[in-house]
Amino acid sequence: MEEQSQNTEALILEAARKVFIEKGLEGARMQEIADEAGINKSLLHYYFRSKDKLFHAVFIEAFQKFLPQIDSLILTQAPVAVKLEAFITNYINTIIQNPFIPGFVLHELSRDPQSLAELLKSRASMVPQFLQQIQDEIDAGRIKPFDPRQIIINTLGLCIFPFVARPIAQTIFFENNTEAYNQFLEDRKTEVFKFIKSAIFTEQQ
Amino acid sequence: MEEQSQNTEALILEAARKVFIEKGLEGARMQEIADEAGINKSLLHYYFRSKDKLFHAVFIEAFQKFLPQIDSLILTQAPVAVKLEAFITNYINTIIQNPFIPGFVLHELSRDPQSLAELLKSRASMVPQFLQQIQDEIDAGRIKPFDPRQIIINTLGLCIFPFVARPIAQTIFFENNTEAYNQFLEDRKTEVFKFIKSAIFTEQQ
DNA sequence: TCTACTTTTGACCGGTTGGTTAAATTACTT
DNA sequence: AAGTAATTTAACCAACCGGTCAAAAGTAGA
């Protein structure tokens, strides 16, 4: 019983993940999730009490998938250049493997911004340390004098935006050639760091 | 009768704009739009035949609000540096005045990517010329050798991302202080170009 | 004022949606 | 094998949603 219920629960979560991430909370239908999982709709309510609860489980899971890389960026001790390069590669890699999660998370967060507080309680206190690390390298002359927050937002935006804007970007620049756009995204694993490096680091030997 | 009908139509469009942009096609309710406009729900169907038609009117309007700046970026004759600087300022300014449109447009485009074709038919042919202009400046040694498409995506991402990710960015970096985040966005009108300029332009006198 | 027309309304409809419930099936224990 | 608890199903429901329709209210010209 234990085993089977874990199987079913995982089956439901997988189906819910697919449908919710593709269609959002309001676009998704419980019946569609049930069909996707190959089970009865009532089972959804047996394992998760409501649509909102099921959605919340999916959302938390999606959101947390991107926290490890952020953690290592913020918490690790290494020069900013080293950490940024590793972060960008890993982060874009993670998004390539979960290309619809960023749009999903951003959309649902702007629908319900309140739910953020609970998710960030532990991390928020670590951010200032990373901002200070950037500021220290600015003071040491290794990074040009940009607002550290601007640098971080720029980094995240450069990683995430091409996935959120994929339909329009792929159409405009790649005549809707999916394979070509995938290669474009692959290239960004190195191109984005080259871009940021060229933007913020000072010359020195 | 003519005058009143134009008033009502504009009233409906304004209400629909507010509700659709905030909640999306699937999250919006016709009744809510009617309430927002202070009229009967049947009137929505009298002026616009269906929810989809009304949504389409709102979407087209929102989408086109950002085309003029893009046009001037692509079609104008001037050095890339000059055009980019003007574009970034104007573009961010436009988004500041319509902060929810980018998220709205991106979300609805990823829900229905087909609808793009009709919107871009005339513009698409002009893009290669702008790409070539960037390539020419690369060949002339004035811009570092980045893929021109990467440069454009980067520029757009740097402009748009802080608005799409506002809830999380404002929470993490500004303790949810709206006024502080507004100032942050204001600063980006110059900061983004400084960043891009530092990234892609070569030193020369 | 009468008439023809447009605009606005309220009542209503069929289909869909998230959710409930009780019965049936399965799995586990002894 | 029997009994107990957990799992799964089918049938059902009230609320909601987009949309229709006929009547009412408003408008303008004769």
Coordinates of C-alpha atoms (C1' of nucleotides) in Angstrom, one line a residue:
Chain A
M1 CA 0.0 0.0 0.0
E2 CA 2.8 2.3 0.9
E3 CA 4.6 1.5 -2.3
Q4 CA 1.6 1.8 -4.6
S5 CA 0.5 5.1 -3.0
Q6 CA 4.0 6.6 -3.6
N7 CA 3.8 5.5 -7.2
T8 CA 0.4 7.0 -7.7
E9 CA 1.3 10.2 -5.9
A10 CA 4.4 10.5 -8.1
L11 CA 2.4 9.7 -11.1
I12 CA -0.1 12.5 -10.3
L13 CA 2.7 14.9 -9.6
E14 CA 4.3 14.2 -12.9
A15 CA 1.1 14.7 -14.8
A16 CA 0.2 17.8 -12.8
R17 CA 3.7 19.2 -13.5
K18 CA 3.3 18.8 -17.2
V19 CA -0.2 20.3 -17.4
F20 CA 0.3 23.1 -14.9
I21 CA 3.6 24.2 -16.3
E22 CA 2.2 24.3 -19.8
K23 CA -1.1 25.9 -19.0
G24 CA -0.8 27.6 -15.6
L25 CA -3.1 27.3 -12.7
E26 CA -6.2 28.8 -14.4
G27 CA -5.6 27.2 -17.8
A28 CA -5.2 23.7 -16.4
R29 CA -8.1 21.3 -15.9
M30 CA -8.2 18.6 -13.2
Q31 CA -9.7 16.2 -15.7
E32 CA -6.7 16.8 -18.1
I33 CA -4.3 16.0 -15.3
A34 CA -6.2 12.9 -14.4
D35 CA -6.2 11.8 -18.1
E36 CA -2.5 12.5 -18.4
A37 CA -1.9 10.3 -15.3
G38 CA -4.3 7.7 -16.6
I39 CA -6.4 7.7 -13.5
N40 CA -9.7 8.8 -12.2
K41 CA -10.2 12.5 -11.4
S42 CA -11.3 11.7 -7.8
L43 CA -7.9 10.3 -7.1
L44 CA -6.4 13.7 -7.5
H45 CA -8.6 14.9 -4.6
Y46 CA -7.8 11.8 -2.7
Y47 CA -4.1 12.5 -2.7
F48 CA -4.2 16.3 -2.8
R49 CA -7.2 17.9 -1.4
S50 CA -7.8 20.6 -4.0
K51 CA -6.6 22.0 -7.2
D52 CA -4.8 24.7 -5.3
K53 CA -3.0 22.3 -3.0
L54 CA -1.9 20.2 -6.0
F55 CA -0.7 23.3 -7.8
H56 CA 1.2 24.5 -4.8
A57 CA 3.1 21.2 -4.6
V58 CA 4.0 21.5 -8.3
F59 CA 5.0 25.2 -7.9
I60 CA 7.2 24.6 -4.9
E61 CA 9.0 21.8 -6.6
A62 CA 9.5 23.9 -9.7
F63 CA 10.7 26.9 -7.8
Q64 CA 13.1 24.9 -5.7
K65 CA 14.7 23.3 -8.7
F66 CA 16.6 26.5 -9.3
L67 CA 17.6 27.2 -5.8
P68 CA 20.8 25.1 -5.6
Q69 CA 22.6 27.1 -8.3
I70 CA 21.6 30.3 -6.6
D71 CA 22.8 29.0 -3.3
S72 CA 26.2 28.1 -4.7
L73 CA 26.4 31.6 -6.3
I74 CA 25.6 33.4 -3.1
L75 CA 27.1 31.1 -0.4
T76 CA 30.3 29.9 -2.0
Q77 CA 33.6 31.6 -1.3
A78 CA 35.4 32.4 -4.6
P79 CA 36.1 35.4 -6.8
V80 CA 33.0 36.9 -8.4
A81 CA 34.3 36.0 -11.9
V82 CA 34.8 32.4 -11.0
K83 CA 31.4 32.1 -9.4
L84 CA 29.5 33.9 -12.2
E85 CA 31.1 31.8 -14.9
A86 CA 30.1 28.5 -13.1
F87 CA 26.7 29.9 -12.3
I88 CA 25.8 30.9 -15.8
T89 CA 26.7 27.6 -17.3
N90 CA 24.9 25.6 -14.7
Y91 CA 21.9 27.8 -14.6
I92 CA 21.3 27.9 -18.3
N93 CA 21.9 24.1 -18.4
T94 CA 19.2 23.7 -15.8
I95 CA 16.8 25.9 -17.7
I96 CA 17.5 24.0 -20.9
Q97 CA 16.4 20.8 -19.1
N98 CA 13.4 22.6 -17.7
P99 CA 12.7 25.3 -20.3
F100 CA 9.1 26.2 -19.3
I101 CA 9.7 26.6 -15.6
P102 CA 11.0 30.2 -15.6
G103 CA 7.9 31.5 -17.4
F104 CA 5.7 29.4 -15.2
V105 CA 7.2 30.6 -12.0
L106 CA 7.4 34.3 -13.1
H107 CA 3.8 34.2 -14.3
E108 CA 2.4 32.6 -11.2
L109 CA 4.5 34.9 -8.9
S110 CA 3.0 37.9 -10.6
R111 CA -0.4 36.4 -10.1
D112 CA 0.1 35.8 -6.4
P113 CA 3.1 37.7 -5.2
Q114 CA 2.3 37.0 -1.5
S115 CA 3.4 33.4 -1.8
L116 CA 6.9 34.6 -2.2
A117 CA 7.6 35.4 1.5
E118 CA 7.4 31.8 2.6
L119 CA 9.7 30.7 -0.1
L120 CA 12.5 33.1 0.6
K121 CA 12.6 33.5 4.3
S122 CA 16.0 31.7 4.8
R123 CA 17.7 33.0 1.6
A124 CA 17.0 36.6 1.9
S125 CA 19.5 37.2 4.7
M126 CA 22.4 35.9 2.6
V127 CA 21.9 38.2 -0.3
P128 CA 23.6 41.3 1.3
Q129 CA 26.8 39.3 1.8
F130 CA 27.0 38.6 -1.9
L131 CA 26.2 42.2 -2.8
Q132 CA 29.0 43.2 -0.5
Q133 CA 31.4 40.8 -2.1
I134 CA 30.7 42.4 -5.5
Q135 CA 31.1 45.9 -3.9
D136 CA 34.5 44.8 -2.4
E137 CA 35.7 43.8 -5.8
I138 CA 34.5 47.1 -7.2
D139 CA 36.4 48.9 -4.4
A140 CA 39.5 46.8 -5.2
G141 CA 39.2 48.0 -8.9
R142 CA 38.5 44.5 -10.3
I143 CA 34.9 45.3 -11.2
K144 CA 33.7 48.5 -12.8
P145 CA 31.5 50.6 -10.6
F146 CA 28.0 49.2 -11.4
D147 CA 25.3 48.8 -8.7
P148 CA 25.8 45.2 -7.6
R149 CA 22.0 44.7 -7.8
Q150 CA 22.0 45.8 -11.4
I151 CA 24.8 43.2 -12.1
I152 CA 22.8 40.4 -10.5
I153 CA 19.5 41.3 -12.3
N154 CA 21.4 41.6 -15.5
T155 CA 22.9 38.2 -15.1
L156 CA 19.6 36.6 -14.3
G157 CA 17.9 38.4 -17.1
L158 CA 20.4 37.3 -19.6
C159 CA 20.1 33.7 -18.5
I160 CA 16.3 33.6 -18.3
F161 CA 14.9 35.9 -20.9
P162 CA 15.7 33.9 -24.0
F163 CA 13.5 31.1 -22.7
V164 CA 10.6 33.3 -21.6
A165 CA 10.7 35.1 -25.0
R166 CA 11.4 31.9 -27.0
P167 CA 8.3 32.1 -29.3
I168 CA 9.0 35.6 -30.5
A169 CA 12.8 35.3 -30.6
Q170 CA 12.8 32.0 -32.4
T171 CA 10.4 33.4 -35.0
I172 CA 12.2 36.6 -35.6
F173 CA 15.8 35.5 -35.6
F174 CA 15.6 31.9 -36.6
E175 CA 12.6 31.6 -38.9
N176 CA 11.0 29.3 -36.3
N177 CA 13.8 26.7 -36.6
T178 CA 13.7 25.0 -33.3
E179 CA 17.0 23.2 -33.7
A180 CA 18.8 26.4 -34.6
Y181 CA 17.3 28.1 -31.5
N182 CA 18.4 25.3 -29.3
Q183 CA 21.9 25.8 -30.6
F184 CA 21.6 29.5 -29.9
L185 CA 20.6 28.7 -26.3
E186 CA 23.5 26.2 -26.0
D187 CA 25.9 28.9 -27.2
R188 CA 24.7 31.2 -24.5
K189 CA 26.2 29.0 -21.8
T190 CA 29.5 30.6 -22.8
E191 CA 28.3 33.8 -24.6
V192 CA 26.5 35.2 -21.6
F193 CA 29.5 35.1 -19.4
K194 CA 31.7 36.5 -22.2
F195 CA 29.2 39.4 -22.4
I196 CA 29.1 40.0 -18.7
K197 CA 32.8 39.6 -18.3
S198 CA 33.4 42.1 -21.0
A199 CA 30.9 44.5 -19.4
I200 CA 31.9 44.5 -15.8
F201 CA 35.5 43.3 -15.3
T202 CA 38.4 45.7 -15.6
E203 CA 41.6 44.8 -17.5
Q204 CA 44.4 43.6 -15.4
Q205 CA 47.2 41.0 -15.4
Chain B
M1 CA -25.8 57.3 -31.0
E2 CA -22.5 57.3 -32.8
E3 CA -20.9 59.2 -29.9
Q4 CA -22.4 57.1 -27.2
S5 CA -21.4 53.9 -28.9
Q6 CA -17.8 55.1 -29.2
N7 CA -17.8 56.0 -25.5
T8 CA -19.1 52.6 -24.5
E9 CA -16.7 50.8 -26.8
A10 CA -13.8 52.7 -25.3
L11 CA -15.1 52.1 -21.8
I12 CA -15.2 48.4 -22.5
L13 CA -11.8 48.3 -24.0
E14 CA -10.3 50.1 -21.1
A15 CA -11.9 47.7 -18.6
A16 CA -10.9 44.7 -20.7
R17 CA -7.4 46.0 -20.9
K18 CA -7.1 46.2 -17.1
V19 CA -8.6 42.8 -16.4
F20 CA -7.0 40.9 -19.2
I21 CA -3.5 42.3 -18.6
E22 CA -3.8 41.6 -14.9
K23 CA -5.3 38.1 -15.2
G24 CA -4.7 36.8 -18.7
L25 CA -7.2 35.3 -21.1
E26 CA -8.0 32.3 -19.0
G27 CA -7.9 34.1 -15.7
A28 CA -10.2 36.9 -16.7
R29 CA -14.0 36.8 -16.4
M30 CA -16.4 38.5 -18.7
Q31 CA -18.5 39.5 -15.7
E32 CA -15.5 41.1 -14.1
I33 CA -14.8 43.2 -17.2
A34 CA -18.5 44.2 -17.3
D35 CA -18.4 45.2 -13.6
E36 CA -15.1 47.1 -14.2
A37 CA -16.8 49.0 -17.0
G38 CA -20.0 49.5 -15.0
I39 CA -22.2 47.9 -17.6
N40 CA -24.2 44.8 -18.4
K41 CA -22.3 41.6 -19.4
S42 CA -24.5 41.3 -22.5
L43 CA -23.1 44.6 -23.8
L44 CA -19.6 43.1 -24.1
H45 CA -21.1 40.6 -26.6
Y46 CA -23.0 43.4 -28.3
Y47 CA -19.8 45.4 -29.1
F48 CA -17.3 42.5 -29.3
R49 CA -18.8 39.2 -30.4
S50 CA -16.9 36.9 -28.0
K51 CA -14.4 36.8 -25.3
D52 CA -11.7 35.8 -27.7
K53 CA -12.5 38.7 -30.0
L54 CA -12.4 41.2 -27.1
F55 CA -9.1 39.7 -25.9
H56 CA -7.6 39.9 -29.4
A57 CA -8.4 43.6 -29.6
V58 CA -6.7 44.2 -26.2
F59 CA -3.7 42.0 -27.1
I60 CA -3.1 43.7 -30.5
E61 CA -3.3 47.1 -28.9
A62 CA -0.8 46.1 -26.2
F63 CA 1.6 44.4 -28.6
Q64 CA 1.6 47.3 -31.0
K65 CA 2.4 49.8 -28.2
F66 CA 6.0 48.6 -28.3
L67 CA 6.5 48.4 -32.1
P68 CA 7.4 52.1 -32.7
Q69 CA 10.6 51.9 -30.7
I70 CA 11.5 48.6 -32.3
D71 CA 10.9 50.1 -35.7
S72 CA 13.1 53.1 -35.0
L73 CA 15.8 50.8 -33.8
I74 CA 15.7 48.6 -36.9
L75 CA 14.8 51.1 -39.6
T76 CA 16.7 54.2 -38.7
Q77 CA 20.1 55.0 -40.2
A78 CA 22.6 55.8 -37.4
P79 CA 25.5 54.1 -35.7
V80 CA 24.6 51.2 -33.5
A81 CA 25.7 52.9 -30.4
V82 CA 23.5 55.9 -31.0
K83 CA 20.5 53.8 -31.9
L84 CA 20.9 51.5 -28.9
E85 CA 21.2 54.3 -26.4
A86 CA 18.1 56.0 -27.7
F87 CA 16.2 52.7 -27.9
I88 CA 17.0 51.6 -24.4
T89 CA 15.9 54.9 -22.8
N90 CA 12.7 55.0 -24.8
Y91 CA 11.9 51.4 -24.4
I92 CA 12.3 51.3 -20.7
N93 CA 10.3 54.5 -20.5
T94 CA 7.5 52.9 -22.4
I95 CA 7.6 49.8 -20.1
I96 CA 7.6 52.0 -17.0
Q97 CA 4.4 53.5 -18.3
N98 CA 2.9 50.0 -19.1
P99 CA 4.7 47.8 -16.7
F100 CA 2.5 44.8 -17.0
I101 CA 2.3 44.5 -20.8
P102 CA 5.6 42.6 -21.3
G103 CA 4.6 39.8 -19.0
F104 CA 1.1 39.8 -20.5
V105 CA 2.4 39.6 -24.1
L106 CA 5.1 37.0 -23.3
H107 CA 2.7 34.8 -21.4
E108 CA 0.0 34.9 -24.1
L109 CA 2.4 34.3 -26.9
S110 CA 3.7 31.2 -25.2
R111 CA 0.1 30.1 -24.8
D112 CA -0.6 30.6 -28.4
P113 CA 2.6 31.0 -30.5
Q114 CA 0.7 30.7 -33.8
S115 CA -0.8 34.2 -33.4
L116 CA 2.6 35.7 -33.9
A117 CA 2.9 35.1 -37.7
E118 CA 0.2 37.7 -38.5
L119 CA 1.7 40.3 -36.2
L120 CA 5.2 40.1 -37.6
K121 CA 4.7 39.6 -41.3
S122 CA 5.9 43.1 -42.3
R123 CA 8.7 43.5 -39.7
A124 CA 10.5 40.2 -40.1
S125 CA 12.1 41.2 -43.4
M126 CA 13.8 44.2 -41.9
V127 CA 15.6 42.3 -39.1
P128 CA 18.4 40.9 -41.3
Q129 CA 19.4 44.5 -42.3
F130 CA 19.9 45.4 -38.7
L131 CA 21.8 42.3 -38.0
Q132 CA 24.0 43.1 -41.0
Q133 CA 24.6 46.6 -39.7
I134 CA 25.9 45.2 -36.4
Q135 CA 28.0 42.7 -38.3
D136 CA 29.4 45.6 -40.4
E137 CA 30.5 47.4 -37.2
I138 CA 32.0 44.2 -35.9
D139 CA 34.0 43.8 -39.2
A140 CA 35.0 47.5 -38.8
G141 CA 36.4 46.7 -35.3
R142 CA 34.0 49.1 -33.5
I143 CA 32.0 46.2 -31.9
K144 CA 33.5 43.1 -30.3
P145 CA 32.8 39.9 -32.2
F146 CA 29.5 38.8 -30.6
D147 CA 26.8 37.1 -32.6
P148 CA 24.5 40.1 -33.5
R149 CA 21.4 38.1 -32.5
Q150 CA 22.9 37.5 -29.0
I151 CA 23.4 41.3 -28.7
I152 CA 19.8 42.1 -29.6
I153 CA 18.4 39.4 -27.3
N154 CA 20.7 40.6 -24.5
T155 CA 19.5 44.2 -25.0
L156 CA 15.8 43.2 -25.0
G157 CA 16.3 41.0 -22.0
L158 CA 18.0 43.6 -20.0
C159 CA 15.2 46.0 -20.7
I160 CA 12.3 43.7 -20.1
F161 CA 13.4 41.2 -17.5
P162 CA 13.3 43.5 -14.4
F163 CA 9.6 44.1 -15.1
V164 CA 8.7 40.5 -15.6
A165 CA 10.6 39.5 -12.5
R166 CA 9.5 42.4 -10.4
P167 CA 7.8 40.5 -7.5
I168 CA 10.9 38.4 -6.8
A169 CA 13.5 41.1 -7.5
Q170 CA 11.7 43.7 -5.5
T171 CA 11.4 41.3 -2.6
I172 CA 15.0 40.1 -2.6
F173 CA 16.9 43.3 -3.3
F174 CA 14.6 46.0 -2.0
E175 CA 12.7 44.4 0.9
N176 CA 9.5 44.9 -1.1
N177 CA 10.0 48.7 -1.2
T178 CA 8.0 49.7 -4.3
E179 CA 9.4 53.2 -4.4
A180 CA 13.0 52.0 -4.2
Y181 CA 12.4 49.5 -7.0
N182 CA 10.8 52.2 -9.2
Q183 CA 14.0 54.2 -8.7
F184 CA 16.0 51.1 -9.6
L185 CA 14.1 50.8 -12.8
E186 CA 14.5 54.5 -13.5
D187 CA 18.3 54.1 -13.1
R188 CA 18.3 51.3 -15.7
K189 CA 17.4 53.8 -18.4
T190 CA 21.1 54.8 -18.3
E191 CA 22.6 51.8 -16.5
V192 CA 21.6 49.2 -19.2
F193 CA 23.2 51.2 -21.9
K194 CA 26.3 51.7 -19.8
F195 CA 26.4 47.9 -19.3
I196 CA 25.9 47.0 -23.0
K197 CA 28.3 49.7 -24.2
S198 CA 31.0 48.4 -21.8
A199 CA 30.3 44.9 -23.0
I200 CA 30.3 45.2 -26.8
F201 CA 32.1 48.4 -27.9
T202 CA 35.8 48.5 -28.5
E203 CA 37.9 51.3 -27.2
Q204 CA 38.8 53.9 -29.8
Q205 CA 39.0 57.7 -30.2
Chain C
dT1 C1' -46.4 62.4 -31.1
dC2 C1' -45.6 58.5 -33.9
dT3 C1' -42.1 55.6 -35.8
dA4 C1' -38.0 53.3 -36.8
dC5 C1' -33.6 52.4 -35.0
dT6 C1' -29.8 51.7 -31.7
dT7 C1' -28.4 50.7 -27.2
dT8 C1' -28.9 48.5 -22.7
dT9 C1' -30.8 45.3 -19.7
dG10 C1' -32.2 41.1 -17.1
dA11 C1' -33.5 36.6 -17.3
dC12 C1' -32.0 32.5 -19.0
dC13 C1' -29.3 28.2 -21.1
dG14 C1' -26.2 24.4 -22.0
dG15 C1' -21.8 23.0 -21.0
dT16 C1' -17.9 22.8 -18.0
dT17 C1' -15.4 22.8 -13.6
dG18 C1' -13.7 21.7 -9.1
dG19 C1' -15.3 18.9 -5.7
dT20 C1' -18.1 15.1 -3.0
dT21 C1' -19.8 10.6 -1.8
dA22 C1' -20.7 6.0 -1.5
dA23 C1' -19.7 1.8 -3.4
dA24 C1' -16.3 -1.3 -5.4
dT25 C1' -11.7 -3.0 -5.7
dT26 C1' -7.2 -4.0 -4.0
dA27 C1' -3.7 -4.9 -0.6
dC28 C1' -2.2 -6.3 3.9
dT29 C1' -2.5 -8.8 8.4
dT30 C1' -3.6 -12.7 11.1
Chain D
dA1 C1' -9.5 -17.6 4.0
dA2 C1' -11.4 -13.8 6.4
dG3 C1' -11.4 -9.4 7.9
dT4 C1' -9.7 -4.7 7.9
dA5 C1' -7.9 -0.7 6.0
dA6 C1' -6.2 1.7 2.0
dT7 C1' -6.9 2.7 -2.8
dT8 C1' -9.7 3.5 -6.9
dT9 C1' -13.8 4.2 -9.4
dA10 C1' -18.3 5.9 -11.2
dA11 C1' -22.0 8.7 -10.6
dC12 C1' -23.4 12.9 -9.2
dC13 C1' -23.7 18.0 -7.7
dA14 C1' -23.8 22.9 -7.1
dA15 C1' -21.5 26.8 -8.9
dC16 C1' -19.7 29.2 -12.6
dC17 C1' -18.9 30.6 -17.2
dG18 C1' -19.5 32.3 -22.0
dG19 C1' -23.1 33.3 -24.6
dT20 C1' -28.2 34.1 -26.3
dC21 C1' -32.5 36.4 -26.6
dA22 C1' -36.4 39.0 -26.2
dA23 C1' -38.0 42.9 -24.1
dA24 C1' -37.1 47.6 -22.3
dA25 C1' -35.0 52.1 -22.6
dG26 C1' -33.1 55.7 -25.1
dT27 C1' -32.5 58.5 -29.5
dA28 C1' -33.5 60.8 -33.7
dG29 C1' -36.2 62.2 -37.6
dA30 C1' -41.0 63.1 -39.7

